[in-house]
């Protein structure tokens, strides 16, 4: 695994995360764009931060029509996203005293006493919010530096699956869990190692290992990729 990541870093260079690194702001960010790409989310998030602010108090004080107008820069369904942002703000203010990060940090205290329990509790809290499924919850824990979970880029689950298994299956959830288990077993249990792997696999999915038409002919991992090896074996079957 380290050899593969080194090859990816040599090809694409060191990668930097996009967007905020506070858990609450990461949830806001993911609801600022649709389709939820870095480009759309960044546009919506930046204008929201500049024109309204990000705190629960500021989001709840803003007229929903104003939020929707601003969020047009983040793509389609701005009215729905404006409604979701105020739902997020109400929940954080009402259920967590305006400080979601503190609530999640409390969960991590449980983790020290009983491994696994705190991460499960934190993911349960995060999944209460709009558009946050298990992949996004794990990304938030990793990049807000709350827990070194082996998160997998949700839009590029096929990348680790191709690299270490061969062919993606037909069930996204099963492929995600298998990819996460593979990364968890092969990476050091540190924030730095797992953030690096996440970002490099995401970049590889964006540039080369595309979902529908992977560019295997230019891939820097031809000697290590299980998918490429399977494809070659299939071509030689008589």
Tab-separated table of C-alpha atoms in Angstrom:
chain	number	residue	atom	x	y	z
A	1	UNK	CA	0.000	0.000	0.000
A	2	UNK	CA	2.792	2.428	0.825
A	3	UNK	CA	4.416	1.714	-2.549
A	4	UNK	CA	1.159	2.570	-4.338
A	5	UNK	CA	0.689	5.797	-2.390
A	6	UNK	CA	4.292	6.807	-3.055
A	7	UNK	CA	3.714	6.279	-6.790
A	8	UNK	CA	0.540	8.364	-6.681
A	9	UNK	CA	2.283	11.167	-4.807
A	10	UNK	CA	5.142	11.112	-7.309
A	11	UNK	CA	2.597	11.436	-10.133
A	12	UNK	CA	0.233	14.045	-8.660
A	13	UNK	CA	2.338	15.690	-5.990
A	14	UNK	CA	1.375	16.211	-2.329
A	15	UNK	CA	-2.341	16.917	-1.997
A	16	UNK	CA	-4.090	19.498	0.170
A	17	UNK	CA	-7.642	19.209	1.500
A	18	UNK	CA	-10.274	21.602	0.159
A	19	UNK	CA	-12.760	23.363	2.417
A	20	UNK	CA	-13.056	23.858	6.170
A	21	UNK	CA	-11.749	21.505	8.847
A	22	UNK	CA	-14.254	22.238	11.629
A	23	UNK	CA	-16.945	19.547	11.856
A	24	UNK	CA	-19.901	21.967	11.830
A	25	UNK	CA	-18.464	24.009	8.973
A	26	UNK	CA	-17.784	20.826	7.003
A	27	UNK	CA	-21.479	19.932	7.243
A	28	UNK	CA	-22.425	23.446	6.115
A	29	UNK	CA	-19.911	23.183	3.261
A	30	UNK	CA	-21.368	19.906	1.994
A	31	UNK	CA	-24.823	21.497	1.907
A	32	UNK	CA	-23.666	24.606	0.045
A	33	UNK	CA	-23.323	22.975	-3.372
A	34	UNK	CA	-25.248	20.582	-5.555
A	35	UNK	CA	-24.100	18.464	-7.252
A	36	UNK	CA	-21.808	18.177	-4.233
A	37	UNK	CA	-18.422	18.690	-5.868
A	38	UNK	CA	-15.563	20.707	-4.386
A	39	UNK	CA	-16.136	23.365	-7.044
A	40	UNK	CA	-19.850	23.874	-6.354
A	41	UNK	CA	-19.573	23.549	-2.571
A	42	UNK	CA	-16.688	26.054	-2.446
A	43	UNK	CA	-18.622	28.632	-4.451
A	44	UNK	CA	-21.694	28.373	-2.253
A	45	UNK	CA	-19.713	28.233	0.985
A	46	UNK	CA	-17.519	31.230	0.154
A	47	UNK	CA	-20.427	33.530	-0.710
A	48	UNK	CA	-22.371	32.376	2.361
A	49	UNK	CA	-19.407	33.055	4.632
A	50	UNK	CA	-18.832	36.476	3.081
A	51	UNK	CA	-22.427	37.723	2.910
A	52	UNK	CA	-24.125	36.075	5.907
A	53	UNK	CA	-21.663	34.245	8.141
A	54	UNK	CA	-21.578	30.612	9.169
A	55	UNK	CA	-22.635	30.482	12.813
A	56	UNK	CA	-26.013	28.976	13.727
A	57	UNK	CA	-27.139	32.405	14.934
A	58	UNK	CA	-26.234	34.067	11.639
A	59	UNK	CA	-27.849	31.380	9.499
A	60	UNK	CA	-31.072	31.450	11.500
A	61	UNK	CA	-31.237	35.250	11.402
A	62	UNK	CA	-30.915	35.395	7.612
A	63	UNK	CA	-34.101	35.353	5.512
A	64	UNK	CA	-34.377	32.040	3.712
A	65	UNK	CA	-34.933	33.854	0.420
A	66	UNK	CA	-31.596	35.608	0.840
A	67	UNK	CA	-29.844	32.312	1.562
A	68	UNK	CA	-31.403	30.717	-1.502
A	69	UNK	CA	-30.346	33.614	-3.711
A	70	UNK	CA	-26.749	33.360	-2.532
A	71	UNK	CA	-26.701	29.587	-2.870
A	72	UNK	CA	-27.525	29.790	-6.567
A	73	UNK	CA	-23.781	30.156	-7.008
A	74	UNK	CA	-23.455	26.632	-5.608
A	75	UNK	CA	-25.562	24.947	-8.273
A	76	UNK	CA	-29.106	23.654	-8.468
A	77	UNK	CA	-31.811	23.326	-5.761
A	78	UNK	CA	-30.831	26.508	-3.846
A	79	UNK	CA	-34.161	26.695	-1.979
A	80	UNK	CA	-33.783	23.178	-0.655
A	81	UNK	CA	-30.196	23.832	0.382
A	82	UNK	CA	-31.207	27.061	2.163
A	83	UNK	CA	-33.821	25.118	4.113
A	84	UNK	CA	-31.270	22.474	5.017
A	85	UNK	CA	-28.755	25.039	6.253
A	86	UNK	CA	-31.294	26.475	8.661
A	87	UNK	CA	-32.224	22.961	9.782
A	88	UNK	CA	-28.532	22.331	10.519
A	89	UNK	CA	-28.265	25.603	12.421
A	90	UNK	CA	-31.373	24.863	14.522
A	91	UNK	CA	-30.134	21.393	15.422
A	92	UNK	CA	-26.644	22.567	16.386
A	93	UNK	CA	-28.023	25.449	18.434
A	94	UNK	CA	-30.804	23.471	20.112
A	95	UNK	CA	-29.202	20.067	20.625
A	96	UNK	CA	-25.524	20.938	21.039
A	97	UNK	CA	-25.507	24.427	22.523
A	98	UNK	CA	-24.100	25.909	19.323
A	99	UNK	CA	-20.874	23.877	19.554
A	100	UNK	CA	-20.982	20.642	17.582
A	101	UNK	CA	-17.220	20.197	17.751
A	102	UNK	CA	-17.374	20.049	21.543
A	103	UNK	CA	-20.099	17.392	21.434
A	104	UNK	CA	-18.043	15.262	19.056
A	105	UNK	CA	-14.924	15.753	21.167
A	106	UNK	CA	-16.932	14.392	24.099
A	107	UNK	CA	-17.656	11.266	22.072
A	108	UNK	CA	-13.929	10.824	21.515
A	109	UNK	CA	-13.412	10.794	25.265
A	110	UNK	CA	-15.573	7.660	25.311
A	111	UNK	CA	-13.310	6.199	22.629
A	112	UNK	CA	-10.420	6.186	25.071
A	113	UNK	CA	-12.423	4.125	27.535
A	114	UNK	CA	-13.982	1.719	25.035
A	115	UNK	CA	-12.486	1.624	21.516
A	116	UNK	CA	-15.088	1.877	18.785
A	117	UNK	CA	-17.851	3.229	20.980
A	118	UNK	CA	-16.915	6.892	20.666
A	119	UNK	CA	-16.500	6.738	16.883
A	120	UNK	CA	-19.903	5.063	16.548
A	121	UNK	CA	-21.504	7.722	18.744
A	122	UNK	CA	-19.878	10.544	16.788
A	123	UNK	CA	-20.968	9.061	13.452
A	124	UNK	CA	-24.512	8.716	14.762
A	125	UNK	CA	-24.579	12.427	15.641
A	126	UNK	CA	-23.178	13.447	12.262
A	127	UNK	CA	-25.623	11.298	10.319
A	128	UNK	CA	-28.529	13.198	11.865
A	129	UNK	CA	-27.670	16.099	9.546
A	130	UNK	CA	-28.823	16.537	5.932
A	131	UNK	CA	-26.776	14.754	3.207
A	132	UNK	CA	-24.382	13.186	5.744
A	133	UNK	CA	-24.076	9.445	5.265
A	134	UNK	CA	-21.407	7.130	6.630
A	135	UNK	CA	-18.712	8.151	4.086
A	136	UNK	CA	-19.167	11.872	4.826
A	137	UNK	CA	-19.312	11.243	8.573
A	138	UNK	CA	-16.011	9.385	8.449
A	139	UNK	CA	-14.422	12.086	6.306
A	140	UNK	CA	-15.527	14.722	8.831
A	141	UNK	CA	-14.028	12.776	11.738
A	142	UNK	CA	-10.759	12.368	9.843
A	143	UNK	CA	-10.302	15.908	8.548
A	144	UNK	CA	-11.584	17.678	11.653
A	145	UNK	CA	-8.858	15.682	13.437
A	146	UNK	CA	-11.281	13.995	15.784
A	147	UNK	CA	-10.400	10.390	14.901
A	148	UNK	CA	-7.984	8.682	12.470
A	149	UNK	CA	-10.686	6.652	10.753
A	150	UNK	CA	-9.834	5.057	7.404
A	151	UNK	CA	-12.265	7.169	5.396
A	152	UNK	CA	-12.728	6.465	1.680
A	153	UNK	CA	-13.585	9.201	-0.872
A	154	UNK	CA	-17.317	8.641	-1.347
A	155	UNK	CA	-17.340	9.481	-5.070
A	156	UNK	CA	-14.320	7.284	-5.787
A	157	UNK	CA	-14.927	4.041	-3.895
A	158	UNK	CA	-14.042	2.134	-7.056
A	159	UNK	CA	-10.419	3.375	-6.862
A	160	UNK	CA	-9.240	1.345	-3.837
A	161	UNK	CA	-11.515	-1.495	-4.927
A	162	UNK	CA	-9.780	-1.708	-8.316
A	163	UNK	CA	-6.327	-1.301	-6.823
A	164	UNK	CA	-6.544	-4.013	-4.175
A	165	UNK	CA	-9.514	-6.228	-5.085
A	166	UNK	CA	-9.912	-6.052	-8.844
A	167	UNK	CA	-13.460	-5.318	-9.904
A	168	UNK	CA	-16.023	-3.267	-7.960
A	169	UNK	CA	-19.115	-5.171	-6.875
A	170	UNK	CA	-22.712	-4.207	-7.446
A	171	UNK	CA	-23.364	-2.976	-3.902
A	172	UNK	CA	-21.936	0.452	-3.014
A	173	UNK	CA	-22.171	-0.038	0.748
A	174	UNK	CA	-20.354	-3.377	0.585
A	175	UNK	CA	-17.644	-1.914	-1.668
A	176	UNK	CA	-17.236	1.046	0.693
A	177	UNK	CA	-16.835	-1.183	3.749
A	178	UNK	CA	-14.365	-3.442	1.953
A	179	UNK	CA	-12.299	-0.451	0.808
A	180	UNK	CA	-12.322	1.022	4.319
A	181	UNK	CA	-11.249	-2.294	5.842
A	182	UNK	CA	-8.399	-2.571	3.335
A	183	UNK	CA	-7.149	0.928	4.135
A	184	UNK	CA	-7.573	0.384	7.856
A	185	UNK	CA	-5.420	-2.752	7.727
A	186	UNK	CA	-2.726	-1.255	5.488
A	187	UNK	CA	-2.262	2.270	6.846
A	188	UNK	CA	-0.699	3.552	10.037
A	189	UNK	CA	-3.427	4.592	12.468
A	190	UNK	CA	-2.555	8.287	12.297
A	191	UNK	CA	-4.387	11.327	10.996
A	192	UNK	CA	-1.522	12.196	8.672
A	193	UNK	CA	-1.279	8.763	7.016
A	194	UNK	CA	-5.007	8.396	6.500
A	195	UNK	CA	-5.599	11.945	5.295
A	196	UNK	CA	-2.762	11.505	2.797
A	197	UNK	CA	-4.225	8.237	1.490
A	198	UNK	CA	-7.714	9.740	1.187
A	199	UNK	CA	-6.494	12.732	-0.820
A	200	UNK	CA	-4.237	10.732	-3.138
A	201	UNK	CA	-6.948	8.159	-3.909
A	202	UNK	CA	-9.414	10.974	-4.575
A	203	UNK	CA	-6.990	12.669	-6.959
A	204	UNK	CA	-6.335	9.393	-8.765
A	205	UNK	CA	-10.087	8.943	-9.218
A	206	UNK	CA	-10.489	12.465	-10.564
A	207	UNK	CA	-7.581	12.278	-12.989
A	208	UNK	CA	-7.087	8.679	-14.092
A	209	UNK	CA	-9.122	5.941	-12.402
A	210	UNK	CA	-12.476	7.318	-13.533
A	211	UNK	CA	-15.672	5.488	-12.645
A	212	UNK	CA	-16.996	4.673	-16.113
A	213	UNK	CA	-13.861	4.887	-18.262
A	214	UNK	CA	-10.646	4.384	-16.264
A	215	UNK	CA	-7.566	5.523	-18.190
A	216	UNK	CA	-5.571	2.371	-17.526
A	217	UNK	CA	-3.246	3.086	-20.455
A	218	UNK	CA	-1.734	6.098	-18.645
A	219	UNK	CA	-2.025	4.790	-15.067
A	220	UNK	CA	1.212	4.932	-13.037
A	221	UNK	CA	0.182	1.745	-11.210
A	222	UNK	CA	0.099	-0.780	-14.042
A	223	UNK	CA	2.398	-3.142	-12.165
A	224	UNK	CA	0.474	-3.010	-8.889
A	225	UNK	CA	-3.212	-2.597	-9.790
A	226	UNK	CA	-5.346	-5.716	-9.339
A	227	UNK	CA	-7.908	-4.441	-11.863
A	228	UNK	CA	-5.299	-3.971	-14.611
A	229	UNK	CA	-3.892	-7.411	-13.905
A	230	UNK	CA	-7.355	-8.970	-14.161
A	231	UNK	CA	-7.976	-7.187	-17.444
A	232	UNK	CA	-4.678	-8.496	-18.828
A	233	UNK	CA	-5.472	-12.037	-17.672
A	234	UNK	CA	-8.901	-11.887	-19.349
A	235	UNK	CA	-7.305	-10.876	-22.646
A	236	UNK	CA	-5.032	-13.919	-22.533
A	237	UNK	CA	-7.749	-16.457	-21.797
A	238	UNK	CA	-8.085	-18.886	-24.710
